[in-house]
């Protein structure tokens, strides 16, 4: 059984919504939220979306080497605290966290086989921009542009194209279930009736391939 799952993707691509839904099906899945020194966006809640802190507090965590990784983006700094992983592991839980592509690129070569990496991408650039604007970003503050990170596809264990929230959550559920014991399940995901086709995306030589 892996020790942790990492969802990687641009802001507002749907990572947290996917985790929220799947964590209801897998009782031992423990969400490890990142710290950030940027202001909260409308609708974001402390502890649910991020742990919000001041620039001074973030710098203090950096100086004490508390982060598994951290990165500076145009809208602020983001980082994942190592101790949160260990707390969940000691309780017998399965940690899952989200990262921006820049964060993952910085640490991907140092990750052990105990980590399962999952890349989440939108079905189009327009879809990503729409989600980011709806989340509270402005056109000038979009942190990550669509497309550039696909050069790193070969470094991920799995890829999910989020064209439908329900299908993306089901895909994530299916991936995690490949690695954990059935005793961790709570219930099965139900797919919306409008979603009649589930697409399986795999990586072949760095390119996304769709299998019907």
PDB file of N, CA, C and O in Angstrom, residues 20-63:
ATOM      1  N   UNK A  20     -12.495  15.845  -2.300  1.00  0.00           N
ATOM      2  CA  UNK A  20     -13.597  15.972  -1.354  1.00  0.00           C
ATOM      3  C   UNK A  20     -14.626  14.877  -1.586  1.00  0.00           C
ATOM      4  O   UNK A  20     -15.126  14.263  -0.631  1.00  0.00           O
ATOM      5  N   UNK A  21     -14.942  14.623  -2.851  1.00  0.00           N
ATOM      6  CA  UNK A  21     -15.953  13.614  -3.148  1.00  0.00           C
ATOM      7  C   UNK A  21     -15.439  12.198  -2.860  1.00  0.00           C
ATOM      8  O   UNK A  21     -16.147  11.373  -2.277  1.00  0.00           O
ATOM      9  N   UNK A  22     -14.204  11.923  -3.241  1.00  0.00           N
ATOM     10  CA  UNK A  22     -13.663  10.578  -3.063  1.00  0.00           C
ATOM     11  C   UNK A  22     -13.411  10.270  -1.591  1.00  0.00           C
ATOM     12  O   UNK A  22     -13.547   9.125  -1.156  1.00  0.00           O
ATOM     13  N   UNK A  23     -13.045  11.288  -0.804  1.00  0.00           N
ATOM     14  CA  UNK A  23     -12.789  11.053   0.622  1.00  0.00           C
ATOM     15  C   UNK A  23     -14.055  10.602   1.350  1.00  0.00           C
ATOM     16  O   UNK A  23     -13.965   9.994   2.433  1.00  0.00           O
ATOM     17  N   UNK A  24     -15.228  10.870   0.772  1.00  0.00           N
ATOM     18  CA  UNK A  24     -16.472  10.387   1.355  1.00  0.00           C
ATOM     19  C   UNK A  24     -16.648   8.890   1.130  1.00  0.00           C
ATOM     20  O   UNK A  24     -17.389   8.237   1.858  1.00  0.00           O
ATOM     21  N   UNK A  25     -15.974   8.344   0.124  1.00  0.00           N
ATOM     22  CA  UNK A  25     -16.076   6.914  -0.179  1.00  0.00           C
ATOM     23  C   UNK A  25     -14.986   6.092   0.504  1.00  0.00           C
ATOM     24  O   UNK A  25     -15.148   4.891   0.695  1.00  0.00           O
ATOM     25  N   UNK A  26     -13.867   6.747   0.809  1.00  0.00           N
ATOM     26  CA  UNK A  26     -12.738   6.036   1.406  1.00  0.00           C
ATOM     27  C   UNK A  26     -12.456   6.676   2.758  1.00  0.00           C
ATOM     28  O   UNK A  26     -11.853   7.745   2.846  1.00  0.00           O
ATOM     29  N   UNK A  27     -12.905   6.029   3.814  1.00  0.00           N
ATOM     30  CA  UNK A  27     -12.867   6.637   5.137  1.00  0.00           C
ATOM     31  C   UNK A  27     -11.480   6.946   5.661  1.00  0.00           C
ATOM     32  O   UNK A  27     -11.302   7.886   6.437  1.00  0.00           O
ATOM     33  N   UNK A  28     -10.465   6.184   5.230  1.00  0.00           N
ATOM     34  CA  UNK A  28      -9.122   6.387   5.769  1.00  0.00           C
ATOM     35  C   UNK A  28      -8.295   7.372   4.945  1.00  0.00           C
ATOM     36  O   UNK A  28      -7.126   7.607   5.235  1.00  0.00           O
ATOM     37  N   UNK A  29      -8.891   7.953   3.907  1.00  0.00           N
ATOM     38  CA  UNK A  29      -8.186   8.938   3.096  1.00  0.00           C
ATOM     39  C   UNK A  29      -8.129  10.259   3.857  1.00  0.00           C
ATOM     40  O   UNK A  29      -9.161  10.825   4.208  1.00  0.00           O
ATOM     41  N   UNK A  30      -6.936  10.748   4.130  1.00  0.00           N
ATOM     42  CA  UNK A  30      -6.762  11.958   4.936  1.00  0.00           C
ATOM     43  C   UNK A  30      -6.174  13.075   4.075  1.00  0.00           C
ATOM     44  O   UNK A  30      -5.084  12.938   3.518  1.00  0.00           O
ATOM     45  N   UNK A  31      -6.901  14.166   3.970  1.00  0.00           N
ATOM     46  CA  UNK A  31      -6.467  15.292   3.133  1.00  0.00           C
ATOM     47  C   UNK A  31      -5.410  16.112   3.857  1.00  0.00           C
ATOM     48  O   UNK A  31      -5.609  16.549   4.991  1.00  0.00           O
ATOM     49  N   UNK A  32      -4.274  16.305   3.195  1.00  0.00           N
ATOM     50  CA  UNK A  32      -3.194  17.145   3.731  1.00  0.00           C
ATOM     51  C   UNK A  32      -3.244  18.479   2.998  1.00  0.00           C
ATOM     52  O   UNK A  32      -2.849  18.570   1.836  1.00  0.00           O
ATOM     53  N   UNK A  33      -3.744  19.507   3.656  1.00  0.00           N
ATOM     54  CA  UNK A  33      -3.883  20.817   3.024  1.00  0.00           C
ATOM     55  C   UNK A  33      -2.546  21.565   3.016  1.00  0.00           C
ATOM     56  O   UNK A  33      -1.737  21.429   3.923  1.00  0.00           O
ATOM     57  N   UNK A  34      -2.352  22.360   1.972  1.00  0.00           N
ATOM     58  CA  UNK A  34      -1.143  23.159   1.845  1.00  0.00           C
ATOM     59  C   UNK A  34      -1.268  24.466   2.625  1.00  0.00           C
ATOM     60  O   UNK A  34      -2.370  24.936   2.920  1.00  0.00           O
ATOM     61  N   UNK A  35      -0.119  25.054   2.935  1.00  0.00           N
ATOM     62  CA  UNK A  35      -0.057  26.400   3.510  1.00  0.00           C
ATOM     63  C   UNK A  35       0.181  27.400   2.378  1.00  0.00           C
ATOM     64  O   UNK A  35       0.838  27.087   1.376  1.00  0.00           O
ATOM     65  N   UNK A  36      -0.363  28.608   2.523  1.00  0.00           N
ATOM     66  CA  UNK A  36      -0.112  29.666   1.566  1.00  0.00           C
ATOM     67  C   UNK A  36      -0.117  31.016   2.275  1.00  0.00           C
ATOM     68  O   UNK A  36      -0.819  31.196   3.278  1.00  0.00           O
ATOM     69  N   UNK A  37       0.673  31.929   1.742  1.00  0.00           N
ATOM     70  CA  UNK A  37       0.692  33.277   2.324  1.00  0.00           C
ATOM     71  C   UNK A  37      -0.086  34.280   1.472  1.00  0.00           C
ATOM     72  O   UNK A  37       0.004  35.486   1.690  1.00  0.00           O
ATOM     73  N   UNK A  38      -0.868  33.786   0.521  1.00  0.00           N
ATOM     74  CA  UNK A  38      -1.738  34.692  -0.239  1.00  0.00           C
ATOM     75  C   UNK A  38      -3.059  34.837   0.495  1.00  0.00           C
ATOM     76  O   UNK A  38      -3.454  33.974   1.285  1.00  0.00           O
ATOM     77  N   UNK A  39      -3.800  35.919   0.213  1.00  0.00           N
ATOM     78  CA  UNK A  39      -5.120  36.080   0.828  1.00  0.00           C
ATOM     79  C   UNK A  39      -6.098  35.017   0.326  1.00  0.00           C
ATOM     80  O   UNK A  39      -5.963  34.513  -0.796  1.00  0.00           O
ATOM     81  N   UNK A  40      -7.065  34.693   1.133  1.00  0.00           N
ATOM     82  CA  UNK A  40      -8.085  33.723   0.736  1.00  0.00           C
ATOM     83  C   UNK A  40      -8.955  34.306  -0.376  1.00  0.00           C
ATOM     84  O   UNK A  40      -9.303  35.489  -0.360  1.00  0.00           O
ATOM     85  N   UNK A  41      -9.310  33.476  -1.350  1.00  0.00           N
ATOM     86  CA  UNK A  41     -10.231  33.882  -2.401  1.00  0.00           C
ATOM     87  C   UNK A  41     -11.661  33.756  -1.888  1.00  0.00           C
ATOM     88  O   UNK A  41     -11.914  33.076  -0.883  1.00  0.00           O
ATOM     89  N   UNK A  42     -12.618  34.425  -2.528  1.00  0.00           N
ATOM     90  CA  UNK A  42     -14.018  34.315  -2.090  1.00  0.00           C
ATOM     91  C   UNK A  42     -14.478  32.860  -2.013  1.00  0.00           C
ATOM     92  O   UNK A  42     -14.283  32.088  -2.953  1.00  0.00           O
ATOM     93  N   UNK A  43     -15.031  32.501  -0.890  1.00  0.00           N
ATOM     94  CA  UNK A  43     -15.534  31.143  -0.713  1.00  0.00           C
ATOM     95  C   UNK A  43     -14.546  30.168  -0.123  1.00  0.00           C
ATOM     96  O   UNK A  43     -14.926  29.065   0.291  1.00  0.00           O
ATOM     97  N   UNK A  44     -13.274  30.532  -0.065  1.00  0.00           N
ATOM     98  CA  UNK A  44     -12.276  29.627   0.514  1.00  0.00           C
ATOM     99  C   UNK A  44     -12.361  29.659   2.035  1.00  0.00           C
ATOM    100  O   UNK A  44     -12.588  30.716   2.640  1.00  0.00           O
ATOM    101  N   UNK A  45     -12.140  28.508   2.657  1.00  0.00           N
ATOM    102  CA  UNK A  45     -12.266  28.366   4.104  1.00  0.00           C
ATOM    103  C   UNK A  45     -10.961  27.851   4.681  1.00  0.00           C
ATOM    104  O   UNK A  45     -10.358  26.913   4.139  1.00  0.00           O
ATOM    105  N   UNK A  46     -10.555  28.451   5.786  1.00  0.00           N
ATOM    106  CA  UNK A  46      -9.345  28.039   6.497  1.00  0.00           C
ATOM    107  C   UNK A  46      -9.429  26.567   6.887  1.00  0.00           C
ATOM    108  O   UNK A  46     -10.412  26.110   7.462  1.00  0.00           O
ATOM    109  N   UNK A  47      -8.381  25.809   6.523  1.00  0.00           N
ATOM    110  CA  UNK A  47      -8.323  24.400   6.879  1.00  0.00           C
ATOM    111  C   UNK A  47      -8.986  23.481   5.875  1.00  0.00           C
ATOM    112  O   UNK A  47      -8.607  22.326   5.757  1.00  0.00           O
ATOM    113  N   UNK A  48      -9.997  23.984   5.162  1.00  0.00           N
ATOM    114  CA  UNK A  48     -10.645  23.158   4.147  1.00  0.00           C
ATOM    115  C   UNK A  48      -9.946  23.298   2.803  1.00  0.00           C
ATOM    116  O   UNK A  48      -9.719  22.308   2.093  1.00  0.00           O
ATOM    117  N   UNK A  49      -9.599  24.552   2.442  1.00  0.00           N
ATOM    118  CA  UNK A  49      -8.957  24.810   1.160  1.00  0.00           C
ATOM    119  C   UNK A  49      -7.444  24.948   1.312  1.00  0.00           C
ATOM    120  O   UNK A  49      -6.680  24.352   0.568  1.00  0.00           O
ATOM    121  N   UNK A  50      -7.032  25.768   2.251  1.00  0.00           N
ATOM    122  CA  UNK A  50      -5.623  25.968   2.578  1.00  0.00           C
ATOM    123  C   UNK A  50      -5.521  26.352   4.040  1.00  0.00           C
ATOM    124  O   UNK A  50      -6.521  26.716   4.682  1.00  0.00           O
ATOM    125  N   UNK A  51      -4.290  26.326   4.556  1.00  0.00           N
ATOM    126  CA  UNK A  51      -3.979  26.989   5.807  1.00  0.00           C
ATOM    127  C   UNK A  51      -3.360  28.332   5.435  1.00  0.00           C
ATOM    128  O   UNK A  51      -2.281  28.387   4.851  1.00  0.00           O
ATOM    129  N   UNK A  52      -4.065  29.417   5.729  1.00  0.00           N
ATOM    130  CA  UNK A  52      -3.604  30.745   5.346  1.00  0.00           C
ATOM    131  C   UNK A  52      -2.720  31.320   6.453  1.00  0.00           C
ATOM    132  O   UNK A  52      -3.069  31.261   7.636  1.00  0.00           O
ATOM    133  N   UNK A  53      -1.583  31.875   6.064  1.00  0.00           N
ATOM    134  CA  UNK A  53      -0.663  32.437   7.041  1.00  0.00           C
ATOM    135  C   UNK A  53      -0.047  33.706   6.470  1.00  0.00           C
ATOM    136  O   UNK A  53      -0.184  34.008   5.277  1.00  0.00           O
ATOM    137  N   UNK A  54       0.629  34.456   7.324  1.00  0.00           N
ATOM    138  CA  UNK A  54       1.282  35.685   6.888  1.00  0.00           C
ATOM    139  C   UNK A  54       2.591  35.352   6.171  1.00  0.00           C
ATOM    140  O   UNK A  54       3.091  34.224   6.233  1.00  0.00           O
ATOM    141  N   UNK A  55       3.146  36.345   5.501  1.00  0.00           N
ATOM    142  CA  UNK A  55       4.432  36.139   4.826  1.00  0.00           C
ATOM    143  C   UNK A  55       5.520  35.800   5.829  1.00  0.00           C
ATOM    144  O   UNK A  55       6.391  34.963   5.566  1.00  0.00           O
ATOM    145  N   UNK A  56       5.445  36.440   7.002  1.00  0.00           N
ATOM    146  CA  UNK A  56       6.442  36.176   8.028  1.00  0.00           C
ATOM    147  C   UNK A  56       6.329  34.747   8.560  1.00  0.00           C
ATOM    148  O   UNK A  56       7.335  34.066   8.767  1.00  0.00           O
ATOM    149  N   UNK A  57       5.106  34.287   8.758  1.00  0.00           N
ATOM    150  CA  UNK A  57       4.899  32.924   9.245  1.00  0.00           C
ATOM    151  C   UNK A  57       5.361  31.897   8.209  1.00  0.00           C
ATOM    152  O   UNK A  57       5.972  30.877   8.569  1.00  0.00           O
ATOM    153  N   UNK A  58       5.104  32.164   6.953  1.00  0.00           N
ATOM    154  CA  UNK A  58       5.537  31.247   5.903  1.00  0.00           C
ATOM    155  C   UNK A  58       7.065  31.201   5.853  1.00  0.00           C
ATOM    156  O   UNK A  58       7.656  30.113   5.758  1.00  0.00           O
ATOM    157  N   UNK A  59       7.694  32.362   5.916  1.00  0.00           N
ATOM    158  CA  UNK A  59       9.164  32.422   5.887  1.00  0.00           C
ATOM    159  C   UNK A  59       9.767  31.681   7.074  1.00  0.00           C
ATOM    160  O   UNK A  59      10.815  31.028   6.944  1.00  0.00           O
ATOM    161  N   UNK A  60       9.104  31.752   8.212  1.00  0.00           N
ATOM    162  CA  UNK A  60       9.586  31.034   9.390  1.00  0.00           C
ATOM    163  C   UNK A  60       9.525  29.520   9.170  1.00  0.00           C
ATOM    164  O   UNK A  60      10.449  28.784   9.551  1.00  0.00           O
ATOM    165  N   UNK A  61       8.446  29.045   8.545  1.00  0.00           N
ATOM    166  CA  UNK A  61       8.336  27.621   8.245  1.00  0.00           C
ATOM    167  C   UNK A  61       9.426  27.184   7.269  1.00  0.00           C
ATOM    168  O   UNK A  61       9.978  26.084   7.388  1.00  0.00           O
ATOM    169  N   UNK A  62       9.752  28.049   6.313  1.00  0.00           N
ATOM    170  CA  UNK A  62      10.816  27.745   5.357  1.00  0.00           C
ATOM    171  C   UNK A  62      12.153  27.638   6.071  1.00  0.00           C
ATOM    172  O   UNK A  62      12.923  26.691   5.861  1.00  0.00           O
ATOM    173  N   UNK A  63      12.443  28.609   6.933  1.00  0.00           N
ATOM    174  CA  UNK A  63      13.736  28.627   7.625  1.00  0.00           C
ATOM    175  C   UNK A  63      13.909  27.440   8.559  1.00  0.00           C
ATOM    176  O   UNK A  63      15.023  26.960   8.784  1.00  0.00           O
TER     177      UNK A  63
END
